């Protein structure tokens, strides 16, 4: 009987995944009614949210394996965030809603923690769709907290998922150019990577290298940036190109990160860092704003001279 329930729940999740992209296409009135119905269903005394929380609980002695229901409940939490959208925040339920997912982040089963990061992306999308956006200081601090505090401690398979989700949250910030605000970059990039790189494995370092490369020299895909992402893919987002005037202001931070990543690790990592530098220099060579390009060229040369002299 338990396996039958798992199969039904899995089918419902598959349907939800297909419905989520359609929500944004609803006319405003229908979308508002969907949001209201989703919040009502979630927050009722015997509603969906307490049931999801019960399903996410850790396995207790003497109970059957609860991993499959907990993983399904975690995925469902993310889809309900997309159905409720900003209504869950505006009605004052955000804290109660988020608190339920904390159980999944703390679960002893890695697959459930992986699912928690994926579900967390949906909450970032909710904030991104609101008027004051994901870059609102308190919202951004909340969204970045698991990446700053939990990602560094995770098992290898969960670290990989966390890195991919983090990169897609940066993509949300890139779409609105919010990442090019000093405070946003500090919280979403610098404050996250300091603890992460202190304990990073090779897969995590490669994810970070890909992200930094995207910031420095990736070709910007305007069509991809114009569309609102629905799900997190299997690879890091790299469509993250920063304007050179912002790179100029944050060059020391970005160069420090690349140097740190290029000093250790295996040959493949060092090669990726080298390619990031080459791509960045090639971008400077064709940059129309010569003053900015020359300033960054001088900064890069000075940086590497200082690094060589200090080593």
Tab-separated table of C-alpha atoms in Angstrom:
chain	number	residue	atom	x	y	z
A	1	UNK	CA	0.000	0.000	0.000
A	2	UNK	CA	2.866	2.335	0.857
A	3	UNK	CA	4.424	1.868	-2.578
A	4	UNK	CA	1.073	2.658	-4.225
A	5	UNK	CA	0.874	5.933	-2.293
A	6	UNK	CA	4.442	6.776	-3.319
A	7	UNK	CA	3.519	6.161	-6.953
A	8	UNK	CA	0.438	8.402	-6.735
A	9	UNK	CA	2.423	11.183	-5.048
A	10	UNK	CA	5.164	10.901	-7.665
A	11	UNK	CA	2.582	11.219	-10.413
A	12	UNK	CA	1.155	14.328	-8.754
A	13	UNK	CA	4.631	15.881	-8.559
A	14	UNK	CA	5.174	15.205	-12.251
A	15	UNK	CA	1.920	16.977	-13.029
A	16	UNK	CA	2.856	19.931	-10.798
A	17	UNK	CA	6.181	20.303	-12.624
A	18	UNK	CA	4.292	20.655	-15.909
A	19	UNK	CA	1.750	23.116	-14.482
A	20	UNK	CA	4.241	25.543	-12.887
A	21	UNK	CA	5.375	27.093	-16.224
A	22	UNK	CA	1.732	27.788	-17.086
A	23	UNK	CA	1.069	29.891	-13.985
A	24	UNK	CA	2.887	32.921	-15.381
A	25	UNK	CA	0.732	32.744	-18.510
A	26	UNK	CA	-2.572	33.043	-16.635
A	27	UNK	CA	-4.485	36.300	-16.889
A	28	UNK	CA	-4.095	38.377	-13.678
A	29	UNK	CA	-7.483	37.536	-12.194
A	30	UNK	CA	-7.091	33.782	-12.659
A	31	UNK	CA	-3.552	33.917	-11.315
A	32	UNK	CA	-4.685	35.795	-8.203
A	33	UNK	CA	-7.430	33.227	-7.582
A	34	UNK	CA	-4.889	30.401	-7.905
A	35	UNK	CA	-2.575	32.156	-5.433
A	36	UNK	CA	-5.415	32.642	-2.952
A	37	UNK	CA	-6.571	29.035	-3.244
A	38	UNK	CA	-3.016	27.727	-2.780
A	39	UNK	CA	-2.441	29.787	0.380
A	40	UNK	CA	-5.811	28.769	1.808
A	41	UNK	CA	-5.047	25.097	1.165
A	42	UNK	CA	-1.583	25.429	2.691
A	43	UNK	CA	-2.413	27.345	5.836
A	44	UNK	CA	-5.685	25.733	6.937
A	45	UNK	CA	-5.561	24.084	10.378
A	46	UNK	CA	-5.603	20.643	8.772
A	47	UNK	CA	-4.142	21.903	5.500
A	48	UNK	CA	-1.275	20.938	3.255
A	49	UNK	CA	1.571	22.662	5.118
A	50	UNK	CA	1.314	20.728	8.423
A	51	UNK	CA	0.967	17.504	6.448
A	52	UNK	CA	4.102	18.273	4.448
A	53	UNK	CA	5.915	19.019	7.702
A	54	UNK	CA	4.857	15.693	9.182
A	55	UNK	CA	6.076	13.864	6.073
A	56	UNK	CA	9.483	15.591	6.245
A	57	UNK	CA	10.196	14.479	9.796
A	58	UNK	CA	13.241	12.362	10.426
A	59	UNK	CA	12.823	8.617	10.670
A	60	UNK	CA	12.208	7.463	14.234
A	61	UNK	CA	13.075	4.104	15.736
A	62	UNK	CA	10.525	1.462	14.897
A	63	UNK	CA	8.977	3.344	11.979
A	64	UNK	CA	9.047	2.347	8.339
A	65	UNK	CA	11.486	4.131	6.049
A	66	UNK	CA	10.134	7.638	5.568
A	67	UNK	CA	12.738	8.776	3.042
A	68	UNK	CA	10.505	8.571	-0.042
A	69	UNK	CA	7.541	10.478	1.472
A	70	UNK	CA	9.901	13.077	2.973
A	71	UNK	CA	11.594	13.646	-0.378
A	72	UNK	CA	8.235	13.942	-2.126
A	73	UNK	CA	6.959	16.355	0.516
A	74	UNK	CA	10.049	18.504	0.067
A	75	UNK	CA	9.509	18.700	-3.681
A	76	UNK	CA	5.822	19.489	-3.112
A	77	UNK	CA	6.802	22.372	-0.813
A	78	UNK	CA	8.663	23.980	-3.720
A	79	UNK	CA	5.763	23.596	-6.128
A	80	UNK	CA	3.324	25.040	-3.580
A	81	UNK	CA	5.599	28.071	-3.307
A	82	UNK	CA	5.179	28.613	-7.049
A	83	UNK	CA	1.382	28.225	-6.834
A	84	UNK	CA	1.060	30.585	-3.847
A	85	UNK	CA	3.636	33.094	-5.174
A	86	UNK	CA	3.812	36.451	-3.362
A	87	UNK	CA	0.482	35.814	-1.601
A	88	UNK	CA	2.275	33.606	0.930
A	89	UNK	CA	4.500	36.577	1.845
A	90	UNK	CA	1.901	39.337	1.691
A	91	UNK	CA	-0.485	37.398	3.935
A	92	UNK	CA	2.236	37.054	6.594
A	93	UNK	CA	2.784	33.306	6.292
A	94	UNK	CA	6.359	33.306	4.972
A	95	UNK	CA	8.009	32.460	8.319
A	96	UNK	CA	5.709	29.501	8.991
A	97	UNK	CA	6.116	28.307	5.407
A	98	UNK	CA	9.921	28.490	5.491
A	99	UNK	CA	10.147	26.859	8.914
A	100	UNK	CA	8.662	23.637	7.531
A	101	UNK	CA	11.455	23.285	4.959
A	102	UNK	CA	14.099	23.609	7.678
A	103	UNK	CA	13.282	19.997	8.591
A	104	UNK	CA	14.311	18.883	5.108
A	105	UNK	CA	17.595	20.824	5.267
A	106	UNK	CA	18.343	19.071	8.580
A	107	UNK	CA	17.278	15.577	7.456
A	108	UNK	CA	19.876	12.827	7.777
A	109	UNK	CA	19.122	11.492	4.271
A	110	UNK	CA	21.254	13.249	1.599
A	111	UNK	CA	18.607	12.897	-1.133
A	112	UNK	CA	16.133	14.869	0.984
A	113	UNK	CA	18.657	17.622	1.628
A	114	UNK	CA	19.316	17.756	-2.117
A	115	UNK	CA	15.593	18.161	-2.701
A	116	UNK	CA	15.513	20.932	-0.089
A	117	UNK	CA	17.991	23.019	-2.096
A	118	UNK	CA	15.940	22.519	-5.257
A	119	UNK	CA	12.751	23.505	-3.427
A	120	UNK	CA	14.519	26.553	-1.985
A	121	UNK	CA	15.073	27.828	-5.532
A	122	UNK	CA	11.295	28.086	-5.912
A	123	UNK	CA	11.151	30.387	-2.883
A	124	UNK	CA	13.862	32.545	-4.462
A	125	UNK	CA	11.673	32.751	-7.571
A	126	UNK	CA	8.755	33.912	-5.425
A	127	UNK	CA	10.853	36.767	-4.038
A	128	UNK	CA	12.194	37.532	-7.520
A	129	UNK	CA	8.647	38.021	-8.777
A	130	UNK	CA	7.760	40.557	-6.098
A	131	UNK	CA	7.971	44.311	-6.577
A	132	UNK	CA	11.055	44.836	-4.405
A	133	UNK	CA	12.704	41.716	-5.848
A	134	UNK	CA	15.008	39.054	-4.486
A	135	UNK	CA	17.740	41.630	-3.807
A	136	UNK	CA	15.760	43.120	-0.899
A	137	UNK	CA	18.346	42.835	1.941
A	138	UNK	CA	16.318	40.675	4.342
A	139	UNK	CA	15.065	38.376	1.579
A	140	UNK	CA	18.499	37.925	0.046
A	141	UNK	CA	20.027	37.184	3.460
A	142	UNK	CA	17.342	34.542	4.045
A	143	UNK	CA	17.796	32.906	0.633
A	144	UNK	CA	21.609	32.847	0.919
A	145	UNK	CA	21.686	31.467	4.467
A	146	UNK	CA	21.644	27.734	3.556
A	147	UNK	CA	24.447	28.264	1.039
A	148	UNK	CA	26.591	30.149	3.531
A	149	UNK	CA	25.896	27.968	6.568
A	150	UNK	CA	25.001	24.483	5.283
A	151	UNK	CA	26.633	24.062	1.872
A	152	UNK	CA	30.207	23.896	3.274
A	153	UNK	CA	29.264	21.087	5.673
A	154	UNK	CA	27.375	18.947	3.173
A	155	UNK	CA	28.186	15.535	1.737
A	156	UNK	CA	29.641	15.552	-1.817
A	157	UNK	CA	26.395	14.758	-3.655
A	158	UNK	CA	24.497	17.468	-1.780
A	159	UNK	CA	27.300	19.995	-2.318
A	160	UNK	CA	27.004	19.558	-6.066
A	161	UNK	CA	23.265	20.251	-6.001
A	162	UNK	CA	23.720	23.225	-3.660
A	163	UNK	CA	26.285	24.751	-6.022
A	164	UNK	CA	24.020	24.394	-9.033
A	165	UNK	CA	21.060	25.940	-7.191
A	166	UNK	CA	23.244	28.806	-5.932
A	167	UNK	CA	24.331	29.565	-9.498
A	168	UNK	CA	20.714	29.713	-10.646
A	169	UNK	CA	19.873	32.131	-7.846
A	170	UNK	CA	22.720	34.320	-9.131
A	171	UNK	CA	21.049	34.070	-12.539
A	172	UNK	CA	17.846	35.487	-11.033
A	173	UNK	CA	19.879	38.416	-9.703
A	174	UNK	CA	21.642	38.849	-13.054
A	175	UNK	CA	18.331	39.073	-14.933
A	176	UNK	CA	17.497	42.280	-13.050
A	177	UNK	CA	21.112	43.502	-12.792
A	178	UNK	CA	20.646	43.368	-9.011
A	179	UNK	CA	23.890	41.462	-8.601
A	180	UNK	CA	25.772	44.558	-9.725
A	181	UNK	CA	24.934	46.313	-6.479
A	182	UNK	CA	27.829	46.136	-4.050
A	183	UNK	CA	25.716	44.945	-1.102
A	184	UNK	CA	23.998	42.262	-3.201
A	185	UNK	CA	27.288	40.915	-4.569
A	186	UNK	CA	28.743	40.847	-1.069
A	187	UNK	CA	25.872	38.774	0.358
A	188	UNK	CA	25.234	36.482	-2.620
A	189	UNK	CA	28.830	35.854	-3.720
A	190	UNK	CA	31.570	36.959	-1.311
A	191	UNK	CA	29.879	35.953	1.961
A	192	UNK	CA	28.798	32.592	0.494
A	193	UNK	CA	32.113	31.620	-1.070
A	194	UNK	CA	34.338	32.443	1.902
A	195	UNK	CA	33.145	29.458	4.010
A	196	UNK	CA	32.416	27.264	0.979
A	197	UNK	CA	35.906	27.457	-0.525
A	198	UNK	CA	37.507	26.836	2.850
A	199	UNK	CA	36.115	23.272	2.726
A	200	UNK	CA	35.440	22.807	-1.003
A	201	UNK	CA	35.954	19.539	-2.818
A	202	UNK	CA	36.975	19.382	-6.473
A	203	UNK	CA	33.388	19.349	-7.813
A	204	UNK	CA	32.508	22.455	-5.789
A	205	UNK	CA	35.614	24.318	-6.938
A	206	UNK	CA	34.800	23.511	-10.574
A	207	UNK	CA	31.260	24.836	-10.105
A	208	UNK	CA	32.620	28.069	-8.648
A	209	UNK	CA	35.166	28.404	-11.476
A	210	UNK	CA	32.369	28.008	-14.040
A	211	UNK	CA	30.307	30.674	-12.279
A	212	UNK	CA	33.198	33.154	-12.064
A	213	UNK	CA	34.052	32.507	-15.710
A	214	UNK	CA	30.463	33.292	-16.593
A	215	UNK	CA	30.671	36.561	-14.688
A	216	UNK	CA	33.884	37.639	-16.377
A	217	UNK	CA	33.500	36.672	-20.018
A	218	UNK	CA	30.428	34.560	-20.870
A	219	UNK	CA	28.414	35.559	-23.916
A	220	UNK	CA	25.177	37.006	-22.599
A	221	UNK	CA	22.078	35.185	-23.855
A	222	UNK	CA	19.403	37.897	-23.872
A	223	UNK	CA	16.589	35.438	-24.577
A	224	UNK	CA	17.546	33.237	-21.633
A	225	UNK	CA	17.758	36.222	-19.323
A	226	UNK	CA	14.363	37.504	-20.442
A	227	UNK	CA	12.530	34.321	-19.459
A	228	UNK	CA	11.766	33.425	-15.864
A	229	UNK	CA	13.415	30.098	-14.942
A	230	UNK	CA	11.083	27.344	-13.783
A	231	UNK	CA	13.337	24.535	-12.622
A	232	UNK	CA	16.996	24.159	-11.767
A	233	UNK	CA	18.916	22.162	-14.378
A	234	UNK	CA	21.709	19.624	-13.976
A	235	UNK	CA	24.530	22.107	-14.615
A	236	UNK	CA	25.583	25.438	-13.114
A	237	UNK	CA	24.160	28.603	-14.653
A	238	UNK	CA	26.905	30.548	-16.445
A	239	UNK	CA	24.883	33.245	-18.250
A	240	UNK	CA	26.060	35.684	-15.583
A	241	UNK	CA	28.101	38.312	-17.426
A	242	UNK	CA	28.908	41.370	-15.317
A	243	UNK	CA	29.367	44.842	-16.791
A	244	UNK	CA	33.024	45.806	-16.869
A	245	UNK	CA	32.513	48.954	-14.843
A	246	UNK	CA	31.210	46.765	-12.004
A	247	UNK	CA	34.034	44.236	-12.498
A	248	UNK	CA	36.431	47.152	-12.195
A	249	UNK	CA	34.963	48.052	-8.801
A	250	UNK	CA	35.062	44.445	-7.546
A	251	UNK	CA	38.212	43.351	-9.367
A	252	UNK	CA	40.182	42.637	-6.214
A	253	UNK	CA	37.516	40.258	-4.903
A	254	UNK	CA	37.108	38.459	-8.240
A	255	UNK	CA	40.855	38.198	-8.830
A	256	UNK	CA	41.404	36.881	-5.289
A	257	UNK	CA	38.825	34.161	-5.874
A	258	UNK	CA	40.429	33.105	-9.154
A	259	UNK	CA	43.894	33.067	-7.602
A	260	UNK	CA	42.648	30.944	-4.698
A	261	UNK	CA	41.011	28.488	-7.078
A	262	UNK	CA	44.076	28.330	-9.328
A	263	UNK	CA	46.594	27.635	-6.581
A	264	UNK	CA	45.337	24.215	-5.544
A	265	UNK	CA	43.309	21.378	-6.888
A	266	UNK	CA	44.015	19.209	-9.895
A	267	UNK	CA	45.258	20.060	-13.353
A	268	UNK	CA	41.732	20.335	-14.767
A	269	UNK	CA	40.830	23.004	-12.203
A	270	UNK	CA	43.990	24.990	-12.909
A	271	UNK	CA	43.283	24.730	-16.633
A	272	UNK	CA	39.728	26.040	-16.100
A	273	UNK	CA	41.066	29.011	-14.150
A	274	UNK	CA	43.574	29.731	-16.917
A	275	UNK	CA	40.783	29.640	-19.500
A	276	UNK	CA	38.758	32.053	-17.351
A	277	UNK	CA	41.652	34.514	-17.379
A	278	UNK	CA	42.157	34.105	-21.132
A	279	UNK	CA	38.463	34.665	-21.806
A	280	UNK	CA	38.487	37.770	-19.632
A	281	UNK	CA	41.537	39.220	-21.397
A	282	UNK	CA	39.941	38.510	-24.792
A	283	UNK	CA	36.852	40.380	-23.642
A	284	UNK	CA	38.976	43.365	-22.646
A	285	UNK	CA	40.579	43.377	-26.102
A	286	UNK	CA	37.248	44.018	-27.838
A	287	UNK	CA	35.635	46.178	-25.168
A	288	UNK	CA	34.269	49.435	-26.601
A	289	UNK	CA	34.893	51.395	-23.421
A	290	UNK	CA	38.652	51.715	-23.699
A	291	UNK	CA	39.076	53.554	-20.380
A	292	UNK	CA	37.432	50.732	-18.438
A	293	UNK	CA	39.316	48.069	-20.374
A	294	UNK	CA	42.652	49.777	-19.825
A	295	UNK	CA	41.923	50.256	-16.123
A	296	UNK	CA	41.102	46.581	-15.754
A	297	UNK	CA	44.145	45.532	-17.782
A	298	UNK	CA	46.380	47.560	-15.485
A	299	UNK	CA	44.612	46.140	-12.437
A	300	UNK	CA	45.087	42.568	-13.688
A	301	UNK	CA	48.782	43.098	-14.438
A	302	UNK	CA	49.396	44.760	-11.068
A	303	UNK	CA	47.484	42.004	-9.317
A	304	UNK	CA	49.575	39.253	-10.850
A	305	UNK	CA	52.836	41.084	-10.239
A	306	UNK	CA	51.902	41.534	-6.575
A	307	UNK	CA	50.856	37.877	-6.340
A	308	UNK	CA	54.169	36.704	-7.843
A	309	UNK	CA	56.196	38.933	-5.527
A	310	UNK	CA	54.294	37.750	-2.453
A	311	UNK	CA	54.598	34.041	-3.290
